[in-house]
Amino acid sequence: MNCGQKTNSVFTLNIYLTYDYEIFFGNPTGSAEKCIIEPTEYLRQIAKETDVKLIFFVDVGYLIRLDFYKNTFPKAKADYELVLNQVKGLVEDGHDCQLHIHPHWEDCIYTDTGWDMNVDRYKLVDFSENEIERLVMDYKLYLENITNRTVVAYRAGGWCLQPFSKIRNAFIKAGLKIDSTVFPGGKNIKGAYFYDFTSVPNKDKWNFSYDLCLEDDTGEFIEYPISNYRYSRWFFWRLFVLGRLQPKLHKSIGNGNPIPSIGMRKQMLTKGMTLSASVDGYFVTKLNKIVKQNKIKGWNETVIIGHPKASTHFALKQLKKFIITQKATAKFKTLSELV
Ligand SMILES: [Zn+2]
């Protein structure tokens, strides 16, 4: 039985375009202007033209650290004001700003030459339970003070939210209801990362309590997983070749580098890889297919991830086309609409 077709009359398709709003954490980190401000202005324009609302998972730790250094370094002050004003502008436009935590900001230092990044404590679980509570509460409150809206949803920095049992008390105290971190099939337990989403419910959303990959009908939280896709090795070959041949179209607007992912590139080019449904760069070309794949499964919810810093001019053009195509049958929603 194909639920998607059988229940056509009541079938609703919701699409959530989510963006992790942040600079890079490798070397160099890139600038606020190129990684955040410029690409987000393009996204705002597309959202306006197509009349959809976007979800921005704001890397609040970055803002808190800029705030801390703004009276010592004029560049930190300029960046702080740029980002703060843009976040306020996003809220005015009706976009959703939710919580994204990269806790390593606690250990990063601003110098005359920019950020001195320290990613030794990259994951929230690298901190004690008391510190996790303080971080989640403080960061949430900081964002709410900027946006004047209640924060209800979370996405973990680098997808690292396991073991969730160490974090759940912080979620309860902060009043967080929705998580959108999981992408089914994803796994990376090397280097700074630790996530394993290889065993998750085969559903478009589920309640959970102590383990975000385990459905619990009585759970306090609801997971809206990011959709996934099995990208072939040919896909990655095309992606890397296009970046070299047509850099103006296919190079990221952001001017920094990510933290290296050990062995990833080799696996991509030899075996292919299951990754999240993404609006970044060449990944955008698979979005219509992913929505179709979810429809066939009878799923109502399709969460897509993106990063302003990883936007390319090619991807921005394709994004607009994707929204126009899907708007005929789908609803583009925000997460704050859900509670
Ligand atoms: Zn992030």
mmCIF file of C-alpha atoms and ligand atoms in Angstrom:
data_model
loop_
_atom_site.group_PDB
_atom_site.id
_atom_site.type_symbol
_atom_site.label_atom_id
_atom_site.label_comp_id
_atom_site.label_asym_id
_atom_site.label_seq_id
_atom_site.Cartn_x
_atom_site.Cartn_y
_atom_site.Cartn_z
ATOM 1 C CA MET A 1 0.000 0.000 0.000
ATOM 2 C CA ASN A 2 1.271 3.416 -0.858
ATOM 3 C CA CYS A 3 0.059 5.690 1.933
ATOM 4 C CA GLY A 4 1.131 8.834 0.115
ATOM 5 C CA GLN A 5 -1.202 8.169 -2.807
ATOM 6 C CA LYS A 6 -3.995 6.480 -0.906
ATOM 7 C CA THR A 7 -4.492 9.397 1.466
ATOM 8 C CA ASN A 8 -4.025 11.993 -1.227
ATOM 9 C CA SER A 9 -7.031 14.058 -0.193
ATOM 10 C CA VAL A 10 -5.671 14.678 3.325
ATOM 11 C CA PHE A 11 -2.007 14.440 2.477
ATOM 12 C CA THR A 12 -0.110 17.561 3.354
ATOM 13 C CA LEU A 13 3.472 18.109 2.505
ATOM 14 C CA ASN A 14 5.417 20.451 4.747
ATOM 15 C CA ILE A 15 8.895 21.626 3.841
ATOM 16 C CA TYR A 16 11.219 23.279 6.349
ATOM 17 C CA LEU A 17 14.151 25.196 4.903
ATOM 18 C CA THR A 18 16.605 25.392 7.791
ATOM 19 C CA TYR A 19 19.926 27.251 7.794
ATOM 20 C CA ASP A 20 22.747 26.905 10.308
ATOM 21 C CA TYR A 21 23.773 30.535 10.625
ATOM 22 C CA GLU A 22 27.504 30.570 11.420
ATOM 23 C CA ILE A 23 31.063 31.186 10.231
ATOM 24 C CA PHE A 24 33.567 28.372 9.584
ATOM 25 C CA PHE A 25 35.478 26.721 12.436
ATOM 26 C CA GLY A 26 38.565 25.563 10.527
ATOM 27 C CA ASN A 27 41.481 27.612 9.273
ATOM 28 C CA PRO A 28 40.656 30.282 8.203
ATOM 29 C CA THR A 29 37.276 30.861 9.821
ATOM 30 C CA GLY A 30 36.203 33.253 7.067
ATOM 31 C CA SER A 31 34.630 36.646 7.629
ATOM 32 C CA ALA A 32 31.221 37.545 9.012
ATOM 33 C CA GLU A 33 30.526 39.466 5.799
ATOM 34 C CA LYS A 34 31.200 36.562 3.402
ATOM 35 C CA CYS A 35 30.087 33.619 5.578
ATOM 36 C CA ILE A 36 26.953 35.126 7.072
ATOM 37 C CA ILE A 37 25.860 38.578 5.947
ATOM 38 C CA GLU A 38 26.177 38.451 2.143
ATOM 39 C CA PRO A 39 24.732 34.960 1.510
ATOM 40 C CA THR A 40 21.921 35.526 4.035
ATOM 41 C CA GLU A 41 20.926 38.717 2.221
ATOM 42 C CA TYR A 42 20.593 36.645 -0.976
ATOM 43 C CA LEU A 43 18.421 34.149 0.910
ATOM 44 C CA ARG A 44 16.244 36.931 2.342
ATOM 45 C CA GLN A 45 15.708 38.253 -1.165
ATOM 46 C CA ILE A 46 14.715 34.826 -2.522
ATOM 47 C CA ALA A 47 12.372 34.271 0.443
ATOM 48 C CA LYS A 48 10.757 37.636 -0.211
ATOM 49 C CA GLU A 49 10.320 36.992 -3.923
ATOM 50 C CA THR A 50 8.825 33.549 -3.367
ATOM 51 C CA ASP A 51 6.915 34.481 -0.206
ATOM 52 C CA VAL A 52 8.265 31.742 2.066
ATOM 53 C CA LYS A 53 9.684 31.864 5.584
ATOM 54 C CA LEU A 54 13.025 30.312 6.481
ATOM 55 C CA ILE A 55 14.381 28.872 9.718
ATOM 56 C CA PHE A 56 17.767 30.090 10.935
ATOM 57 C CA PHE A 57 19.573 28.081 13.587
ATOM 58 C CA VAL A 58 21.647 30.891 15.025
ATOM 59 C CA ASP A 59 25.105 30.011 16.367
ATOM 60 C CA VAL A 60 24.550 31.994 19.551
ATOM 61 C CA GLY A 61 27.980 31.225 21.053
ATOM 62 C CA TYR A 62 29.574 33.242 18.245
ATOM 63 C CA LEU A 63 27.437 36.275 19.088
ATOM 64 C CA ILE A 64 28.129 35.946 22.815
ATOM 65 C CA ARG A 65 31.891 35.866 22.180
ATOM 66 C CA LEU A 66 31.726 38.865 19.808
ATOM 67 C CA ASP A 67 29.739 40.670 22.494
ATOM 68 C CA PHE A 68 32.492 39.826 25.017
ATOM 69 C CA TYR A 69 35.271 41.233 22.783
ATOM 70 C CA LYS A 70 33.398 44.134 21.202
ATOM 71 C CA ASN A 71 34.830 46.821 23.488
ATOM 72 C CA THR A 72 38.419 45.636 22.981
ATOM 73 C CA PHE A 73 38.540 45.025 19.228
ATOM 74 C CA PRO A 74 36.851 47.405 16.753
ATOM 75 C CA LYS A 75 36.488 44.577 14.185
ATOM 76 C CA ALA A 76 34.689 42.394 16.749
ATOM 77 C CA LYS A 77 32.350 45.303 17.441
ATOM 78 C CA ALA A 78 31.671 45.841 13.732
ATOM 79 C CA ASP A 79 30.957 42.116 13.205
ATOM 80 C CA TYR A 80 28.767 41.996 16.297
ATOM 81 C CA GLU A 81 26.626 44.865 15.068
ATOM 82 C CA LEU A 82 26.374 43.475 11.536
ATOM 83 C CA VAL A 83 25.213 40.061 12.710
ATOM 84 C CA LEU A 84 22.941 41.381 15.449
ATOM 85 C CA ASN A 85 21.189 43.731 13.038
ATOM 86 C CA GLN A 86 20.775 41.018 10.447
ATOM 87 C CA VAL A 87 19.209 38.623 12.978
ATOM 88 C CA LYS A 88 16.775 41.372 14.000
ATOM 89 C CA GLY A 89 16.011 41.985 10.334
ATOM 90 C CA LEU A 90 15.303 38.280 9.791
ATOM 91 C CA VAL A 91 12.796 38.318 12.644
ATOM 92 C CA GLU A 92 11.149 41.441 11.214
ATOM 93 C CA ASP A 93 10.798 39.615 7.880
ATOM 94 C CA GLY A 94 8.937 36.820 9.713
ATOM 95 C CA HIS A 95 11.706 34.230 9.598
ATOM 96 C CA ASP A 96 12.188 31.805 12.435
ATOM 97 C CA CYS A 97 15.345 32.097 14.577
ATOM 98 C CA GLN A 98 16.049 29.017 16.683
ATOM 99 C CA LEU A 99 18.896 27.738 18.836
ATOM 100 C CA HIS A 100 22.135 26.287 17.472
ATOM 101 C CA ILE A 101 24.957 25.638 19.916
ATOM 102 C CA HIS A 102 28.619 25.206 19.090
ATOM 103 C CA PRO A 103 29.931 25.100 22.647
ATOM 104 C CA HIS A 104 33.594 25.347 21.632
ATOM 105 C CA TRP A 105 33.060 29.121 21.425
ATOM 106 C CA GLU A 106 33.497 29.034 25.211
ATOM 107 C CA ASP A 107 37.201 28.293 24.566
ATOM 108 C CA CYS A 108 37.831 30.610 21.583
ATOM 109 C CA ILE A 109 39.865 33.781 21.870
ATOM 110 C CA TYR A 110 39.748 36.895 19.694
ATOM 111 C CA THR A 111 43.150 38.350 18.752
ATOM 112 C CA ASP A 112 44.490 41.133 16.528
ATOM 113 C CA THR A 113 44.403 38.712 13.606
ATOM 114 C CA GLY A 114 40.906 37.342 14.278
ATOM 115 C CA TRP A 115 39.669 34.183 15.988
ATOM 116 C CA ASP A 116 42.021 31.737 17.638
ATOM 117 C CA MET A 117 39.802 28.669 17.381
ATOM 118 C CA ASN A 118 39.990 25.893 19.940
ATOM 119 C CA VAL A 119 37.760 22.930 19.136
ATOM 120 C CA ASP A 120 38.995 20.578 21.883
ATOM 121 C CA ARG A 121 35.513 20.746 23.431
ATOM 122 C CA TYR A 122 33.517 20.640 20.190
ATOM 123 C CA LYS A 123 30.497 18.741 21.532
ATOM 124 C CA LEU A 124 28.060 19.751 24.254
ATOM 125 C CA VAL A 125 28.714 16.412 26.002
ATOM 126 C CA ASP A 126 32.382 17.429 26.370
ATOM 127 C CA PHE A 127 31.118 19.685 29.199
ATOM 128 C CA SER A 128 29.785 18.656 32.624
ATOM 129 C CA GLU A 129 26.009 18.367 33.127
ATOM 130 C CA ASN A 130 25.991 21.603 35.146
ATOM 131 C CA GLU A 131 27.912 23.421 32.443
ATOM 132 C CA ILE A 132 25.558 22.035 29.768
ATOM 133 C CA GLU A 133 22.574 23.404 31.694
ATOM 134 C CA ARG A 134 24.164 26.827 32.037
ATOM 135 C CA LEU A 135 25.151 26.905 28.357
ATOM 136 C CA VAL A 136 21.757 25.892 27.002
ATOM 137 C CA MET A 137 19.858 28.234 29.341
ATOM 138 C CA ASP A 138 22.160 31.227 28.775
ATOM 139 C CA TYR A 139 22.384 30.832 25.009
ATOM 140 C CA LYS A 140 18.629 30.405 24.661
ATOM 141 C CA LEU A 141 17.941 33.479 26.771
ATOM 142 C CA TYR A 142 20.520 35.478 24.850
ATOM 143 C CA LEU A 143 18.794 34.659 21.554
ATOM 144 C CA GLU A 144 15.348 35.390 22.964
ATOM 145 C CA ASN A 145 16.526 38.808 24.130
ATOM 146 C CA ILE A 146 17.629 39.609 20.586
ATOM 147 C CA THR A 147 14.595 38.229 18.769
ATOM 148 C CA ASN A 148 11.911 38.956 21.337
ATOM 149 C CA ARG A 149 10.447 35.540 20.455
ATOM 150 C CA THR A 150 10.301 32.298 22.397
ATOM 151 C CA VAL A 151 12.880 29.759 21.261
ATOM 152 C CA VAL A 152 11.382 26.261 20.965
ATOM 153 C CA ALA A 153 13.708 24.344 18.681
ATOM 154 C CA TYR A 154 17.301 23.151 18.693
ATOM 155 C CA ARG A 155 19.910 21.863 16.308
ATOM 156 C CA ALA A 156 23.194 20.576 17.665
ATOM 157 C CA GLY A 157 26.436 21.977 16.323
ATOM 158 C CA GLY A 158 28.138 19.383 14.117
ATOM 159 C CA TRP A 159 25.109 17.071 14.653
ATOM 160 C CA CYS A 160 26.630 16.105 18.039
ATOM 161 C CA LEU A 161 23.838 15.546 20.581
ATOM 162 C CA GLN A 162 24.652 12.073 21.873
ATOM 163 C CA PRO A 163 24.382 10.679 24.451
ATOM 164 C CA PHE A 164 21.260 12.824 24.844
ATOM 165 C CA SER A 165 20.658 11.519 28.388
ATOM 166 C CA LYS A 166 23.401 13.929 29.520
ATOM 167 C CA ILE A 167 21.643 16.877 27.851
ATOM 168 C CA ARG A 168 17.959 16.170 28.463
ATOM 169 C CA ASN A 169 17.763 18.021 31.800
ATOM 170 C CA ALA A 170 19.075 21.153 30.111
ATOM 171 C CA PHE A 171 16.401 20.789 27.405
ATOM 172 C CA ILE A 172 13.685 20.441 30.047
ATOM 173 C CA LYS A 173 14.892 23.456 32.052
ATOM 174 C CA ALA A 174 15.225 25.587 28.914
ATOM 175 C CA GLY A 175 11.768 24.544 27.699
ATOM 176 C CA LEU A 176 13.036 23.247 24.371
ATOM 177 C CA LYS A 177 10.392 21.117 22.626
ATOM 178 C CA ILE A 178 11.684 20.330 19.162
ATOM 179 C CA ASP A 179 14.996 18.967 17.958
ATOM 180 C CA SER A 180 16.129 18.811 14.349
ATOM 181 C CA THR A 181 19.585 17.262 14.508
ATOM 182 C CA VAL A 182 19.200 13.662 13.329
ATOM 183 C CA PHE A 183 19.673 12.648 9.708
ATOM 184 C CA PRO A 184 18.888 8.947 9.301
ATOM 185 C CA GLY A 185 21.876 6.853 8.254
ATOM 186 C CA GLY A 186 24.436 9.476 9.241
ATOM 187 C CA LYS A 187 27.487 8.449 11.220
ATOM 188 C CA ASN A 188 30.779 10.132 12.059
ATOM 189 C CA ILE A 189 32.681 9.135 15.157
ATOM 190 C CA LYS A 190 36.094 10.424 14.130
ATOM 191 C CA GLY A 191 38.049 13.482 15.221
ATOM 192 C CA ALA A 192 35.961 16.260 16.766
ATOM 193 C CA TYR A 193 32.683 14.571 15.808
ATOM 194 C CA PHE A 194 30.489 11.997 17.443
ATOM 195 C CA TYR A 195 27.134 11.154 15.977
ATOM 196 C CA ASP A 196 25.515 7.885 15.036
ATOM 197 C CA PHE A 197 22.092 7.951 13.362
ATOM 198 C CA THR A 198 22.303 4.519 11.755
ATOM 199 C CA SER A 199 19.425 3.156 13.831
ATOM 200 C CA VAL A 200 16.441 5.514 13.988
ATOM 201 C CA PRO A 201 12.648 5.181 13.560
ATOM 202 C CA ASN A 202 11.603 4.979 9.912
ATOM 203 C CA LYS A 203 9.356 8.036 10.327
ATOM 204 C CA ASP A 204 9.210 11.714 9.454
ATOM 205 C CA LYS A 205 8.963 12.708 13.137
ATOM 206 C CA TRP A 206 8.876 11.007 16.528
ATOM 207 C CA ASN A 207 8.701 11.724 20.235
ATOM 208 C CA PHE A 208 11.731 10.888 22.349
ATOM 209 C CA SER A 209 12.828 11.082 25.916
ATOM 210 C CA TYR A 210 16.374 9.911 26.814
ATOM 211 C CA ASP A 211 17.681 8.843 23.413
ATOM 212 C CA LEU A 212 16.917 11.006 20.388
ATOM 213 C CA CYS A 213 17.114 7.962 18.088
ATOM 214 C CA LEU A 214 14.571 5.948 20.062
ATOM 215 C CA GLU A 215 10.839 6.614 19.722
ATOM 216 C CA ASP A 216 9.006 7.105 23.015
ATOM 217 C CA ASP A 217 5.336 8.105 22.719
ATOM 218 C CA THR A 218 5.452 9.629 26.192
ATOM 219 C CA GLY A 219 8.644 11.590 25.467
ATOM 220 C CA GLU A 220 8.737 15.334 26.162
ATOM 221 C CA PHE A 221 10.548 16.156 22.930
ATOM 222 C CA ILE A 222 9.812 15.737 19.270
ATOM 223 C CA GLU A 223 12.428 15.018 16.647
ATOM 224 C CA TYR A 224 11.983 16.467 13.164
ATOM 225 C CA PRO A 225 14.838 14.646 11.408
ATOM 226 C CA ILE A 226 16.621 16.234 8.491
ATOM 227 C CA SER A 227 15.796 14.169 5.400
ATOM 228 C CA ASN A 228 18.604 12.070 3.999
ATOM 229 C CA TYR A 229 19.841 10.938 0.614
ATOM 230 C CA ARG A 230 22.294 8.370 -0.653
ATOM 231 C CA TYR A 231 24.663 10.410 -2.845
ATOM 232 C CA SER A 232 26.620 8.286 -5.320
ATOM 233 C CA ARG A 233 30.359 8.620 -5.844
ATOM 234 C CA TRP A 234 29.579 10.111 -9.298
ATOM 235 C CA PHE A 235 27.671 12.872 -7.576
ATOM 236 C CA PHE A 236 30.766 13.791 -5.549
ATOM 237 C CA TRP A 237 33.042 13.598 -8.604
ATOM 238 C CA ARG A 238 30.752 16.053 -10.410
ATOM 239 C CA LEU A 239 30.628 18.291 -7.328
ATOM 240 C CA PHE A 240 34.431 18.463 -7.025
ATOM 241 C CA VAL A 241 35.036 18.888 -10.777
ATOM 242 C CA LEU A 242 32.431 21.647 -11.160
ATOM 243 C CA GLY A 243 34.026 23.557 -8.277
ATOM 244 C CA ARG A 244 37.293 23.573 -10.240
ATOM 245 C CA LEU A 245 35.836 24.267 -13.684
ATOM 246 C CA GLN A 246 33.264 26.923 -12.783
ATOM 247 C CA PRO A 247 34.331 28.415 -9.457
ATOM 248 C CA LYS A 248 32.182 31.546 -9.878
ATOM 249 C CA LEU A 249 29.045 29.424 -9.917
ATOM 250 C CA HIS A 250 30.096 26.512 -7.741
ATOM 251 C CA LYS A 251 32.478 27.840 -5.073
ATOM 252 C CA SER A 252 30.953 28.691 -1.701
ATOM 253 C CA ILE A 253 30.330 32.367 -1.003
ATOM 254 C CA GLY A 254 31.765 31.822 2.494
ATOM 255 C CA ASN A 255 35.533 32.342 2.575
ATOM 256 C CA GLY A 256 36.603 29.914 5.308
ATOM 257 C CA ASN A 257 37.343 26.221 5.776
ATOM 258 C CA PRO A 258 35.496 23.605 7.835
ATOM 259 C CA ILE A 259 37.142 21.456 10.501
ATOM 260 C CA PRO A 260 38.680 18.564 8.521
ATOM 261 C CA SER A 261 36.554 15.404 8.448
ATOM 262 C CA ILE A 262 38.954 12.471 8.523
ATOM 263 C CA GLY A 263 38.556 10.074 5.594
ATOM 264 C CA MET A 264 35.312 11.668 4.338
ATOM 265 C CA ARG A 265 36.579 12.806 0.954
ATOM 266 C CA LYS A 266 38.022 9.414 0.104
ATOM 267 C CA GLN A 267 34.773 7.659 1.022
ATOM 268 C CA MET A 268 32.712 10.149 -0.989
ATOM 269 C CA LEU A 269 34.788 9.612 -4.141
ATOM 270 C CA THR A 270 35.054 5.838 -3.868
ATOM 271 C CA LYS A 271 31.802 4.613 -2.338
ATOM 272 C CA GLY A 272 29.418 7.554 -2.140
ATOM 273 C CA MET A 273 27.753 8.501 1.129
ATOM 274 C CA THR A 274 24.459 8.997 2.933
ATOM 275 C CA LEU A 275 24.195 12.636 3.946
ATOM 276 C CA SER A 276 21.460 15.080 4.794
ATOM 277 C CA ALA A 277 19.088 16.693 2.306
ATOM 278 C CA SER A 278 20.888 19.933 1.698
ATOM 279 C CA VAL A 279 20.415 23.179 -0.132
ATOM 280 C CA ASP A 280 24.185 23.831 -0.068
ATOM 281 C CA GLY A 281 26.023 23.986 -3.381
ATOM 282 C CA TYR A 282 25.490 21.111 -5.811
ATOM 283 C CA PHE A 283 23.454 19.158 -3.211
ATOM 284 C CA VAL A 284 20.490 21.366 -4.160
ATOM 285 C CA THR A 285 20.098 19.351 -7.387
ATOM 286 C CA LYS A 286 18.715 16.375 -5.428
ATOM 287 C CA LEU A 287 16.003 18.214 -3.489
ATOM 288 C CA ASN A 288 13.067 17.524 -5.829
ATOM 289 C CA LYS A 289 14.027 13.837 -5.789
ATOM 290 C CA ILE A 290 14.187 13.831 -1.988
ATOM 291 C CA VAL A 291 10.732 15.391 -1.667
ATOM 292 C CA LYS A 292 9.414 12.752 -4.077
ATOM 293 C CA GLN A 293 11.131 10.003 -2.065
ATOM 294 C CA ASN A 294 9.443 11.264 1.108
ATOM 295 C CA LYS A 295 6.041 11.513 -0.617
ATOM 296 C CA ILE A 296 6.313 7.874 -1.707
ATOM 297 C CA LYS A 297 6.972 6.921 1.915
ATOM 298 C CA GLY A 298 3.820 8.808 2.879
ATOM 299 C CA TRP A 299 5.766 11.335 4.923
ATOM 300 C CA ASN A 300 4.326 14.777 5.616
ATOM 301 C CA GLU A 301 7.530 16.410 6.803
ATOM 302 C CA THR A 302 10.649 17.227 4.805
ATOM 303 C CA VAL A 303 13.392 19.066 6.670
ATOM 304 C CA ILE A 304 16.247 20.422 4.572
ATOM 305 C CA ILE A 305 19.498 21.780 5.956
ATOM 306 C CA GLY A 306 21.627 24.588 4.569
ATOM 307 C CA HIS A 307 24.356 26.985 5.590
ATOM 308 C CA PRO A 308 24.557 30.562 4.293
ATOM 309 C CA LYS A 309 28.364 30.110 4.296
ATOM 310 C CA ALA A 310 28.111 27.122 1.921
ATOM 311 C CA SER A 311 25.716 28.807 -0.516
ATOM 312 C CA THR A 312 26.886 29.072 -4.106
ATOM 313 C CA HIS A 313 25.429 31.263 -6.845
ATOM 314 C CA PHE A 314 24.362 28.067 -8.600
ATOM 315 C CA ALA A 315 22.574 26.822 -5.457
ATOM 316 C CA LEU A 316 20.763 30.124 -4.906
ATOM 317 C CA LYS A 317 19.350 30.025 -8.434
ATOM 318 C CA GLN A 318 18.280 26.402 -8.024
ATOM 319 C CA LEU A 319 16.769 27.115 -4.618
ATOM 320 C CA LYS A 320 14.418 29.678 -6.109
ATOM 321 C CA LYS A 321 13.345 27.185 -8.789
ATOM 322 C CA PHE A 322 12.855 24.473 -6.150
ATOM 323 C CA ILE A 323 10.621 26.696 -4.012
ATOM 324 C CA ILE A 324 8.496 27.758 -6.987
ATOM 325 C CA THR A 325 8.091 24.125 -8.146
ATOM 326 C CA GLN A 326 7.215 22.773 -4.688
ATOM 327 C CA LYS A 327 4.927 25.631 -3.694
ATOM 328 C CA ALA A 328 2.293 24.234 -6.043
ATOM 329 C CA THR A 329 1.691 21.292 -3.685
ATOM 330 C CA ALA A 330 3.672 21.872 -0.503
ATOM 331 C CA LYS A 331 3.626 24.292 2.380
ATOM 332 C CA PHE A 332 6.874 25.906 3.501
ATOM 333 C CA LYS A 333 6.658 26.033 7.278
ATOM 334 C CA THR A 334 8.646 27.283 10.260
ATOM 335 C CA LEU A 335 9.263 25.352 13.470
ATOM 336 C CA SER A 336 7.688 27.958 15.745
ATOM 337 C CA GLU A 337 4.386 27.314 13.917
ATOM 338 C CA LEU A 338 4.400 23.788 15.357
ATOM 339 C CA VAL A 339 4.008 24.615 19.049
HETATM 340 ZN ZN ZN B 1 26.734 24.572 13.010
#
